[in-house]
Amino acid sequence: MRLGGLEMGGTKMVCAIGDEKGEVLDRYVIETLESEKTLHEIAEYFSDKKIDALGIGSFGPIELNRESDRYGYITSTPKPGWANTDVVGHFRFLNVPIGFDTDVNAACLGEVTVGAGKGFRNVIYGTVGTGIGFGVYLEGNLLHGLMHPETGHMLVNRQKEDKDFSGTCPYHDNCLESFASGPAIRKRWGRKPQELYDKKEVWELEARYLGEAMANCIMCYSPERIILGGGVMHVPGLIELVRQETLKALGGYIQKDEITKKMDEYIVLPELSDDAGIIGAMELGKLEMENELS
Ligand code: ZN
């Protein structure tokens, strides 16, 4: 089976050809420029690759409701030139099944298929970087619901160090992304996260926010494993701090060995690093093909 995968990011587009085992056979990366030109170049890449299905993981917001006549669109993004863009429609000429989902859901699916979430039916994958997003995989399926979960904007307690900090989210005074994203760290401390590695107070505060978020995720979704990736999670030792703060935030309420005794195996780093999104995108294509055949 030849699967096409497309990971659509705000700064770059990754196109790949691979197989159902998650093997990437060819890869092509272009810069994200104006929508028409960029999608045309991607379409050209896939046009002669003889793929059986295509999967797309895209930055959002996107329309995932199949009943909507705007299914497959990027909808109201602030990214110039990309609002109301019919992404899926652009690839219909390939005449293959096309799977479509958010970038973070694609990455979640990649980790579930061949990475750190393999073998689990209930997994949360979070990425902490420029933004904070979570893919939620429950009972063997990506969760969508009304749109798709926006777990990165969950409301969290403002920590005392932040009493005068305005955060970065234009919508919420005290959401996770507003306090714990890469830009929030930069705004609060005046330097990029990678320039703050040796500042203990930076990461203790970061871990308190992420720990509270993990506790909320555990209590709302009941995952069997949580995978935390993204640029900010590259900070040495941060994952250990997040595990400790998660236990504190749970307050001993959840008595499961997986959490109380094996936290090191419960909240983990990704295994696929940069490939999670593209492998997940290919898997989206495969699932769409299976869906159409059934
Ligand atoms: Zn927010």
Short mmCIF file of C-alpha atoms and ligand atoms in Angstrom, two decimals:
data_model
loop_
_atom_site.label_atom_id
_atom_site.label_comp_id
_atom_site.label_asym_id
_atom_site.label_seq_id
_atom_site.Cartn_x
_atom_site.Cartn_y
_atom_site.Cartn_z
CA MET A 1 0.00 0.00 0.00
CA ARG A 2 1.34 3.43 -0.93
CA LEU A 3 0.14 6.17 1.36
CA GLY A 4 0.55 9.89 0.91
CA GLY A 5 0.86 12.09 3.98
CA LEU A 6 0.69 15.86 4.19
CA GLU A 7 1.52 17.77 7.34
CA MET A 8 0.37 21.36 6.93
CA GLY A 9 2.12 23.76 9.24
CA GLY A 10 2.14 27.51 9.54
CA THR A 11 5.74 27.78 8.34
CA LYS A 12 6.34 24.59 6.36
CA MET A 13 4.51 21.83 4.57
CA VAL A 14 5.81 18.28 4.77
CA CYS A 15 4.72 15.89 2.04
CA ALA A 16 5.64 12.22 2.27
CA ILE A 17 5.08 8.85 0.70
CA GLY A 18 5.11 5.81 2.90
CA ASP A 19 3.52 2.50 3.69
CA GLU A 20 1.01 1.16 6.20
CA LYS A 21 3.81 0.20 8.62
CA GLY A 22 4.67 3.85 9.14
CA GLU A 23 7.79 3.64 6.98
CA VAL A 24 8.53 6.96 5.26
CA LEU A 25 9.91 6.29 1.74
CA ASP A 26 10.09 9.79 0.35
CA ARG A 27 9.79 13.25 1.80
CA TYR A 28 9.41 16.69 0.30
CA VAL A 29 9.31 19.90 2.33
CA ILE A 30 8.25 23.32 1.11
CA GLU A 31 7.75 26.66 2.77
CA THR A 32 4.17 27.68 3.55
CA LEU A 33 3.51 30.62 1.27
CA GLU A 34 0.28 31.92 -0.24
CA SER A 35 -2.40 29.21 -0.24
CA GLU A 36 -3.09 28.78 -3.95
CA LYS A 37 0.59 28.57 -4.92
CA THR A 38 1.50 26.29 -1.99
CA LEU A 39 -1.37 23.84 -2.52
CA HIS A 40 -0.61 23.74 -6.25
CA GLU A 41 3.00 22.77 -5.59
CA ILE A 42 1.91 20.05 -3.15
CA ALA A 43 -0.66 18.73 -5.64
CA GLU A 44 2.08 18.49 -8.27
CA TYR A 45 4.24 16.46 -5.91
CA PHE A 46 1.51 13.91 -5.25
CA SER A 47 0.16 13.80 -8.83
CA ASP A 48 2.56 11.13 -10.15
CA LYS A 49 3.22 9.17 -6.95
CA LYS A 50 0.52 6.53 -7.52
CA ILE A 51 -0.75 6.69 -3.95
CA ASP A 52 -3.71 4.62 -2.75
CA ALA A 53 -4.86 7.19 -0.19
CA LEU A 54 -3.89 10.61 1.13
CA GLY A 55 -4.04 11.83 4.71
CA ILE A 56 -3.76 15.47 5.76
CA GLY A 57 -3.03 16.88 9.21
CA SER A 58 -3.57 20.62 9.13
CA PHE A 59 -3.18 23.72 11.24
CA GLY A 60 -6.55 25.10 12.14
CA PRO A 61 -9.19 25.85 12.83
CA ILE A 62 -10.58 23.39 10.30
CA GLU A 63 -14.04 22.05 9.48
CA LEU A 64 -14.34 18.35 10.31
CA ASN A 65 -18.10 17.97 10.18
CA ARG A 66 -18.77 15.78 7.15
CA GLU A 67 -22.32 17.13 6.89
CA SER A 68 -21.01 20.65 6.36
CA ASP A 69 -20.51 21.94 2.80
CA ARG A 70 -17.24 23.37 4.10
CA TYR A 71 -15.89 19.99 5.26
CA GLY A 72 -12.16 19.87 4.53
CA TYR A 73 -11.67 23.63 4.79
CA ILE A 74 -9.30 25.67 6.87
CA THR A 75 -11.85 28.12 8.25
CA SER A 76 -11.14 31.26 10.25
CA THR A 77 -7.36 31.20 10.63
CA PRO A 78 -5.62 34.53 11.22
CA LYS A 79 -2.84 33.32 8.89
CA PRO A 80 -2.95 35.75 5.94
CA GLY A 81 -4.34 34.25 2.74
CA TRP A 82 -5.43 30.95 4.31
CA ALA A 83 -8.86 31.68 5.76
CA ASN A 84 -11.67 29.80 4.00
CA THR A 85 -9.34 27.56 2.03
CA ASP A 86 -10.74 24.33 0.60
CA VAL A 87 -7.84 21.97 1.36
CA VAL A 88 -9.42 18.57 0.69
CA GLY A 89 -11.09 19.83 -2.51
CA HIS A 90 -7.67 20.70 -3.87
CA PHE A 91 -6.67 17.03 -3.91
CA ARG A 92 -9.90 15.46 -5.18
CA PHE A 93 -8.33 15.19 -8.64
CA LEU A 94 -6.13 12.39 -7.28
CA ASN A 95 -9.25 10.20 -7.05
CA VAL A 96 -8.17 8.51 -3.83
CA PRO A 97 -9.67 8.50 -0.33
CA ILE A 98 -8.57 11.61 1.59
CA GLY A 99 -8.38 11.65 5.38
CA PHE A 100 -8.39 15.05 7.05
CA ASP A 101 -7.83 16.11 10.65
CA THR A 102 -5.97 18.59 12.83
CA ASP A 103 -2.17 18.60 12.95
CA VAL A 104 -2.19 17.57 16.61
CA ASN A 105 -4.69 14.76 16.03
CA ALA A 106 -2.47 13.50 13.19
CA ALA A 107 0.56 13.54 15.50
CA CYS A 108 -1.45 11.76 18.18
CA LEU A 109 -2.43 9.08 15.68
CA GLY A 110 1.20 8.71 14.58
CA GLU A 111 2.33 8.06 18.16
CA VAL A 112 -0.57 5.68 18.71
CA THR A 113 0.18 3.75 15.51
CA VAL A 114 3.93 3.19 15.82
CA GLY A 115 5.20 5.36 18.67
CA ALA A 116 4.83 5.88 22.42
CA GLY A 117 1.08 5.25 22.36
CA LYS A 118 1.25 1.90 20.56
CA GLY A 119 -0.92 -0.77 22.15
CA PHE A 120 -3.13 1.67 24.09
CA ARG A 121 -6.74 2.49 23.23
CA ASN A 122 -6.91 5.65 25.34
CA VAL A 123 -4.11 8.13 24.80
CA ILE A 124 -3.67 11.87 25.09
CA TYR A 125 -0.97 13.50 23.02
CA GLY A 126 -0.05 17.05 23.88
CA THR A 127 2.30 19.45 22.18
CA VAL A 128 3.73 22.39 24.08
CA GLY A 129 5.36 24.87 21.75
CA THR A 130 4.26 27.99 19.90
CA GLY A 131 0.77 26.95 20.90
CA ILE A 132 -0.52 24.16 23.11
CA GLY A 133 -2.69 21.49 21.55
CA PHE A 134 -3.92 18.06 22.53
CA GLY A 135 -5.04 15.14 20.45
CA VAL A 136 -7.46 12.91 22.31
CA TYR A 137 -7.65 9.24 21.30
CA LEU A 138 -10.41 7.42 23.17
CA GLU A 139 -11.60 3.82 22.86
CA GLY A 140 -9.57 3.45 19.69
CA ASN A 141 -10.74 6.62 17.92
CA LEU A 142 -9.70 10.24 17.67
CA LEU A 143 -12.22 12.37 19.54
CA HIS A 144 -13.97 15.08 17.52
CA GLY A 145 -17.40 15.89 18.92
CA LEU A 146 -18.82 19.27 18.02
CA MET A 147 -15.52 20.39 16.45
CA HIS A 148 -12.40 18.96 18.06
CA PRO A 149 -11.28 19.30 21.67
CA GLU A 150 -9.45 22.55 22.44
CA THR A 151 -7.76 21.17 25.51
CA GLY A 152 -4.84 23.60 25.19
CA HIS A 153 -7.21 26.38 26.20
CA MET A 154 -8.44 24.69 29.36
CA LEU A 155 -8.67 27.18 32.21
CA VAL A 156 -6.05 26.79 34.93
CA ASN A 157 -5.32 28.52 38.22
CA ARG A 158 -3.21 31.64 37.92
CA GLN A 159 -0.05 31.03 39.95
CA LYS A 160 1.02 33.68 42.46
CA GLU A 161 4.16 34.52 40.44
CA ASP A 162 1.86 35.51 37.59
CA LYS A 163 -0.40 37.89 39.44
CA ASP A 164 0.64 40.76 37.14
CA PHE A 165 1.28 38.68 34.01
CA SER A 166 -1.18 39.21 31.19
CA GLY A 167 -0.48 35.93 29.33
CA THR A 168 -0.62 35.45 25.57
CA CYS A 169 -4.10 34.19 24.71
CA PRO A 170 -6.33 36.91 23.28
CA TYR A 171 -9.45 34.98 24.33
CA HIS A 172 -8.75 33.86 27.89
CA ASP A 173 -7.31 35.53 30.91
CA ASN A 174 -6.13 32.26 32.47
CA CYS A 175 -5.91 29.40 30.00
CA LEU A 176 -3.05 26.89 29.76
CA GLU A 177 -1.74 28.22 26.45
CA SER A 178 -1.77 31.76 27.81
CA PHE A 179 0.55 30.81 30.69
CA ALA A 180 2.61 27.85 29.47
CA SER A 181 3.22 28.11 25.70
CA GLY A 182 6.66 29.02 24.32
CA PRO A 183 5.57 32.63 23.61
CA ALA A 184 4.17 32.90 27.17
CA ILE A 185 7.53 31.83 28.61
CA ARG A 186 9.28 34.36 26.41
CA LYS A 187 6.86 37.14 27.34
CA ARG A 188 7.10 36.44 31.07
CA TRP A 189 10.88 36.02 31.34
CA GLY A 190 12.00 38.18 28.42
CA ARG A 191 14.04 35.43 26.79
CA LYS A 192 13.48 32.40 24.58
CA PRO A 193 12.83 29.09 26.38
CA GLN A 194 16.12 27.64 25.10
CA GLU A 195 18.02 30.53 26.74
CA LEU A 196 16.45 29.78 30.12
CA TYR A 197 17.46 26.13 30.59
CA ASP A 198 19.47 26.87 33.74
CA LYS A 199 16.75 28.92 35.46
CA LYS A 200 15.06 26.56 37.87
CA GLU A 201 12.18 28.91 38.71
CA VAL A 202 11.14 29.05 35.04
CA TRP A 203 10.60 25.32 34.79
CA GLU A 204 9.11 24.87 38.23
CA LEU A 205 6.39 27.35 37.31
CA GLU A 206 5.95 25.78 33.86
CA ALA A 207 5.60 22.34 35.42
CA ARG A 208 2.95 23.56 37.87
CA TYR A 209 0.76 24.73 34.98
CA LEU A 210 1.37 21.58 32.96
CA GLY A 211 0.85 19.37 36.02
CA GLU A 212 -2.52 20.97 36.68
CA ALA A 213 -3.41 20.46 33.02
CA MET A 214 -2.35 16.79 33.17
CA ALA A 215 -4.48 16.25 36.26
CA ASN A 216 -7.46 17.81 34.45
CA CYS A 217 -6.83 15.58 31.44
CA ILE A 218 -6.64 12.49 33.64
CA MET A 219 -9.87 13.34 35.42
CA CYS A 220 -11.78 14.29 32.26
CA TYR A 221 -10.56 11.71 29.74
CA SER A 222 -9.22 8.83 31.84
CA PRO A 223 -6.26 8.12 29.52
CA GLU A 224 -4.04 5.05 29.84
CA ARG A 225 -1.02 7.06 28.72
CA ILE A 226 -0.16 10.71 28.15
CA ILE A 227 2.49 11.72 25.63
CA LEU A 228 3.90 15.24 25.93
CA GLY A 229 5.91 16.67 23.05
CA GLY A 230 6.63 19.98 21.36
CA GLY A 231 9.63 22.31 21.57
CA VAL A 232 9.18 23.29 25.22
CA MET A 233 9.29 19.64 26.32
CA HIS A 234 12.89 19.42 25.04
CA VAL A 235 13.96 21.23 28.21
CA PRO A 236 16.08 18.73 30.19
CA GLY A 237 14.28 17.48 33.27
CA LEU A 238 10.96 19.20 32.56
CA ILE A 239 9.06 15.95 32.07
CA GLU A 240 10.10 14.76 35.57
CA LEU A 241 8.89 18.02 37.09
CA VAL A 242 5.58 17.69 35.23
CA ARG A 243 5.12 14.17 36.61
CA GLN A 244 5.70 15.39 40.16
CA GLU A 245 3.33 18.34 39.76
CA THR A 246 0.68 16.08 38.22
CA LEU A 247 0.74 13.88 41.31
CA LYS A 248 0.49 16.96 43.54
CA ALA A 249 -2.42 18.34 41.53
CA LEU A 250 -4.26 15.02 41.72
CA GLY A 251 -3.94 15.18 45.50
CA GLY A 252 -3.97 11.40 45.93
CA TYR A 253 -7.52 11.14 44.62
CA ILE A 254 -6.81 8.72 41.76
CA GLN A 255 -5.51 5.45 43.19
CA LYS A 256 -4.27 3.55 40.18
CA ASP A 257 -0.85 1.89 40.12
CA GLU A 258 -0.22 3.31 36.65
CA ILE A 259 -0.31 6.76 38.23
CA THR A 260 0.82 6.29 41.82
CA LYS A 261 3.60 3.74 41.16
CA LYS A 262 4.51 3.98 37.47
CA MET A 263 4.28 7.68 36.68
CA ASP A 264 7.55 7.40 34.66
CA GLU A 265 5.71 5.20 32.18
CA TYR A 266 2.44 7.11 32.36
CA ILE A 267 3.45 10.60 31.23
CA VAL A 268 6.11 10.11 28.58
CA LEU A 269 7.95 11.93 25.81
CA PRO A 270 7.09 11.10 22.17
CA GLU A 271 9.01 8.36 20.37
CA LEU A 272 8.63 9.68 16.83
CA SER A 273 9.71 13.29 17.49
CA ASP A 274 9.39 15.17 14.21
CA ASP A 275 7.85 12.27 12.29
CA ALA A 276 4.70 11.85 14.39
CA GLY A 277 2.66 14.27 12.29
CA ILE A 278 3.58 12.86 8.91
CA ILE A 279 3.22 9.21 9.96
CA GLY A 280 -0.14 10.06 11.53
CA ALA A 281 -1.23 11.85 8.37
CA MET A 282 -0.50 8.71 6.30
CA GLU A 283 -2.50 6.69 8.83
CA LEU A 284 -5.41 9.13 8.40
CA GLY A 285 -5.35 8.28 4.70
CA LYS A 286 -5.34 4.57 5.42
CA LEU A 287 -8.25 4.87 7.88
CA GLU A 288 -10.24 6.87 5.33
CA MET A 289 -9.68 4.16 2.75
CA GLU A 290 -10.84 1.47 5.19
CA ASN A 291 -13.83 3.63 6.06
CA GLU A 292 -14.84 3.96 2.43
CA LEU A 293 -14.47 0.23 1.82
CA SER A 294 -16.61 -0.76 4.81
ZN ZN B 1 -6.95 30.53 25.54
#
